[in-house]
XYZ file of N, CA and C in Angstrom:
351
model
N 0.820 -1.192 0.000
C 0.000 0.000 0.000
C 0.866 1.260 0.000
N 1.939 1.297 0.769
C 2.784 2.491 0.844
C 3.856 2.458 -0.232
N 4.112 3.620 -0.848
C 5.167 3.736 -1.855
C 6.474 4.224 -1.251
N 6.383 5.133 -0.300
C 7.549 5.662 0.395
C 7.071 6.355 1.652
N 8.019 6.842 2.449
C 7.666 7.541 3.672
C 8.653 8.678 3.895
N 8.227 9.656 4.676
C 9.114 10.761 5.012
C 8.770 11.312 6.382
N 9.700 12.037 6.947
C 9.483 12.748 8.199
C 9.301 14.217 7.847
N 8.300 14.847 8.418
C 8.063 16.268 8.182
C 8.360 17.041 9.452
N 9.149 18.085 9.316
C 9.512 18.946 10.440
C 8.832 20.295 10.245
N 8.094 20.741 11.232
C 7.459 22.046 11.185
C 8.493 23.098 11.541
N 8.628 24.114 10.675
C 9.652 25.137 10.870
C 9.028 26.524 10.905
N 9.660 27.432 11.636
C 9.182 28.813 11.730
C 9.664 29.652 10.552
N 10.830 29.329 9.995
C 11.425 30.104 8.912
C 11.905 29.119 7.840
N 11.151 29.014 6.757
C 11.449 28.029 5.728
C 12.786 28.299 5.036
N 13.074 29.551 4.726
C 14.345 29.872 4.057
C 15.535 29.485 4.929
N 15.456 29.782 6.215
C 16.533 29.436 7.132
C 16.679 27.914 7.241
N 15.551 27.201 7.251
C 15.591 25.745 7.331
C 16.228 25.145 6.080
N 15.860 25.668 4.907
C 16.452 25.179 3.658
C 17.960 25.425 3.672
N 18.361 26.601 4.088
C 19.784 26.925 4.150
C 20.522 25.946 5.057
N 19.939 25.649 6.219
C 20.586 24.733 7.154
C 20.689 23.319 6.575
N 19.574 22.774 6.122
C 19.575 21.386 5.664
C 20.353 21.193 4.359
N 20.305 22.191 3.464
C 20.985 22.051 2.176
C 22.430 22.539 2.246
N 22.634 23.763 2.697
C 23.988 24.325 2.688
C 24.840 23.830 3.856
N 24.288 23.851 5.053
C 25.069 23.457 6.233
C 25.271 21.948 6.303
N 24.173 21.181 6.164
C 24.276 19.728 6.271
C 24.668 19.067 4.951
N 24.501 19.766 3.846
C 24.877 19.222 2.553
C 23.874 18.259 1.951
N 22.613 18.319 2.417
C 21.591 17.452 1.849
C 21.089 18.031 0.533
N 20.482 17.188 -0.279
C 20.023 17.592 -1.603
C 18.581 18.093 -1.541
N 18.356 19.280 -2.112
C 16.991 19.797 -2.225
C 16.279 18.945 -3.255
N 15.269 18.219 -2.809
C 14.585 17.270 -3.672
C 13.474 17.951 -4.464
N 12.777 18.883 -3.847
C 11.712 19.557 -4.563
C 10.909 20.470 -3.674
N 10.356 21.491 -4.299
C 9.465 22.409 -3.605
C 8.050 22.102 -4.060
N 7.188 21.733 -3.122
C 5.805 21.403 -3.461
C 4.963 22.661 -3.638
N 5.170 23.617 -2.791
C 4.543 24.932 -2.893
C 5.354 25.883 -2.027
N 4.853 27.063 -1.801
C 5.634 28.057 -1.068
C 5.753 27.765 0.431
N 5.121 26.686 0.894
C 5.151 26.361 2.320
C 5.806 25.022 2.634
N 6.195 24.272 1.600
C 6.692 22.918 1.842
C 7.780 22.559 0.841
N 8.892 22.044 1.348
C 9.971 21.528 0.495
C 10.422 20.190 1.051
N 11.106 19.418 0.204
C 11.673 18.158 0.647
C 13.169 18.171 0.392
N 13.913 17.637 1.356
C 15.343 17.443 1.196
C 15.633 15.953 1.345
N 16.672 15.515 0.672
C 16.991 14.097 0.640
C 18.242 13.812 1.464
N 18.076 12.918 2.426
C 19.195 12.403 3.209
C 19.341 10.928 2.834
N 20.484 10.314 3.090
C 20.623 8.895 2.773
C 19.549 8.059 3.475
N 18.669 7.450 2.694
C 17.621 6.597 3.247
C 16.442 7.313 3.861
N 16.366 8.640 3.721
C 15.286 9.386 4.360
C 14.966 10.656 3.582
N 13.689 10.905 3.394
C 13.241 12.172 2.845
C 12.710 13.004 4.003
N 13.161 14.250 4.091
C 12.733 15.151 5.163
C 11.911 16.265 4.540
N 10.681 16.401 4.995
C 9.830 17.500 4.565
C 9.997 18.655 5.526
N 10.079 19.858 4.991
C 10.152 21.072 5.815
C 8.873 21.846 5.563
N 8.071 22.027 6.604
C 6.760 22.665 6.481
C 6.735 23.965 7.255
N 6.430 25.043 6.569
C 6.236 26.342 7.223
C 4.746 26.558 7.367
N 4.299 26.757 8.593
C 2.872 26.916 8.876
C 2.366 28.292 8.493
N 1.130 28.321 8.039
C 0.419 29.584 7.854
C -0.880 29.466 8.615
N -1.615 30.533 8.714
C -2.854 30.543 9.486
C -3.856 29.490 9.076
N -3.951 29.184 7.766
C -4.942 28.207 7.321
C -4.523 26.772 7.581
N -3.307 26.543 8.041
C -2.821 25.191 8.266
C -2.858 24.827 9.748
N -4.012 24.984 10.369
C -4.112 24.726 11.802
C -4.215 23.245 12.132
N -4.171 22.368 11.126
C -4.218 20.930 11.363
C -2.883 20.395 11.847
N -1.831 21.143 11.674
C -0.500 20.699 12.070
C -0.204 21.135 13.500
N 0.782 20.512 14.110
C 1.203 20.993 15.424
C 1.543 22.481 15.338
N 1.219 23.227 16.353
C 1.326 24.678 16.276
C 2.721 25.222 16.500
N 3.625 24.472 17.042
C 4.942 25.047 17.297
C 5.977 24.483 16.348
N 6.955 25.315 16.017
C 8.025 24.834 15.155
C 8.815 23.776 15.906
N 9.435 22.900 15.166
C 10.187 21.815 15.772
C 9.379 20.543 15.932
N 8.067 20.605 15.734
C 7.233 19.406 15.799
C 7.493 18.544 14.577
N 7.349 17.244 14.734
C 7.570 16.327 13.629
C 6.354 15.445 13.417
N 6.182 15.002 12.181
C 5.157 14.026 11.845
C 5.733 13.094 10.783
N 5.116 11.932 10.633
C 5.582 10.957 9.651
C 4.527 10.833 8.565
N 4.978 10.933 7.316
C 4.058 10.834 6.188
C 4.318 9.586 5.367
N 3.227 9.032 4.845
C 3.300 7.854 3.992
C 2.713 8.202 2.637
N 3.518 8.090 1.589
C 3.055 8.369 0.231
C 2.318 7.136 -0.283
N 1.120 7.355 -0.797
C 0.318 6.265 -1.344
C -0.079 6.589 -2.775
N -0.281 5.556 -3.552
C -0.689 5.756 -4.939
C -2.176 6.090 -5.019
N -2.991 5.364 -4.262
C -4.431 5.588 -4.277
C -4.880 5.957 -2.874
N -5.129 7.231 -2.661
C -5.448 7.742 -1.330
C -6.739 7.152 -0.782
N -7.782 7.099 -1.594
C -9.073 6.600 -1.114
C -8.993 5.136 -0.692
N -8.278 4.322 -1.452
C -8.112 2.912 -1.100
C -7.342 2.778 0.208
N -6.283 3.555 0.365
C -5.492 3.504 1.599
C -6.331 3.928 2.800
N -7.126 4.979 2.636
C -7.990 5.441 3.733
C -8.970 4.341 4.129
N -9.627 3.736 3.151
C -10.602 2.687 3.456
C -9.946 1.485 4.125
N -8.758 1.109 3.668
C -8.033 -0.014 4.274
C -7.719 0.286 5.728
N -7.189 1.467 5.992
C -6.825 1.812 7.372
C -8.048 2.016 8.253
N -9.118 2.579 7.712
C -10.363 2.704 8.486
C -10.872 1.327 8.901
N -10.759 0.344 8.011
C -11.219 -1.010 8.336
C -10.374 -1.636 9.439
N -9.195 -1.046 9.677
C -8.299 -1.519 10.736
C -8.393 -0.661 11.991
N -9.378 0.233 12.029
C -9.613 1.026 13.219
C -8.994 2.410 13.249
N -8.341 2.841 12.175
C -7.731 4.166 12.143
C -8.813 5.224 11.936
N -8.735 6.290 12.725
C -9.660 7.416 12.592
C -8.902 8.608 12.027
N -9.380 9.145 10.923
C -8.768 10.313 10.284
C -9.434 11.561 10.815
N -8.646 12.623 11.053
C -9.242 13.819 11.634
C -9.288 15.014 10.715
N -8.656 14.994 9.570
C -8.814 16.078 8.612
C -8.142 15.732 7.302
N -8.469 16.515 6.299
C -7.791 16.390 5.009
C -7.560 17.792 4.467
N -6.490 17.918 3.705
C -6.119 19.209 3.131
C -5.689 18.979 1.688
N -6.208 19.785 0.791
C -5.788 19.708 -0.604
C -4.950 20.920 -0.931
N -3.753 20.660 -1.423
C -2.873 21.733 -1.862
C -2.705 21.682 -3.365
N -1.820 22.485 -3.866
C -1.561 22.524 -5.313
C -0.966 21.223 -5.814
N -0.106 20.615 -5.022
C 0.635 19.447 -5.490
C 0.174 18.122 -4.904
N -0.603 18.155 -3.826
C -0.943 16.899 -3.165
C -2.191 17.052 -2.303
N -2.737 15.905 -1.933
C -3.823 15.843 -0.952
C -3.283 15.080 0.250
N -3.552 15.599 1.443
C -3.018 15.037 2.679
C -4.168 14.763 3.646
N -4.138 13.598 4.293
C -5.094 13.286 5.359
C -4.304 12.908 6.609
N -4.723 13.441 7.740
C -4.011 13.247 9.005
C -4.732 12.265 9.918
N -3.928 11.569 10.705
C -4.428 10.678 11.739
C -3.363 10.586 12.817
N -3.659 9.894 13.890
C -2.703 9.774 14.988
C -2.445 8.315 15.318
N -1.245 8.055 15.843
C -0.973 6.725 16.363
C -1.550 6.653 17.773
N -1.498 5.497 18.428
C -2.092 5.378 19.764
C -1.501 6.323 20.807
N -0.273 6.834 20.575
C 0.365 7.757 21.511
C 0.058 9.213 21.197
N -0.693 9.456 20.125
C -1.040 10.817 19.755
C -0.101 11.474 18.769
N 0.902 10.738 18.279
C 1.820 11.296 17.285
C 1.113 11.497 15.950
N 1.390 12.603 15.294
C 0.750 12.913 14.022
C 1.362 12.092 12.892
N 0.495 11.434 12.152
C 0.878 10.692 10.951
C -0.002 11.214 9.820
N 0.436 11.008 8.579
C -0.424 11.421 7.471
C -0.184 10.570 6.249
N -1.222 10.485 5.429
C -1.131 9.879 4.108
C -1.101 11.023 3.114
N -0.321 10.877 2.068
C -0.261 11.904 1.030
C -0.289 11.224 -0.333
N -1.058 11.826 -1.214
C -1.128 11.365 -2.591
C -0.713 12.500 -3.490
N 0.401 12.313 -4.179
C 0.854 13.316 -5.137
C 0.056 13.114 -6.412
N -0.393 14.197 -6.954
C -1.265 14.075 -8.132
C -0.523 13.852 -9.382
């Protein structure tokens, strides 16, 4: 069901975060999804950098929070499969490049499914 996974870090200053992860750490800028989200590539891991805006209140409110995302080919099928296993989804957001649905693990950690269009 899952194609890949990534960790998303909520940041207060996206430009500063890109500079740190790309220039300081030497990671590769993988792509910019929109003006609020970019991905950098580390060996064996994709790191999403998310800058919050007022309309994105579904994410943790403070910078430094992390969530784990799972890329799926068919979002609706993945949602139905996980719902049948007891997962409760609490919101969905459609952006220019992707649709994201959020849920939590039993400890309350934020997880999400994402389907790139």
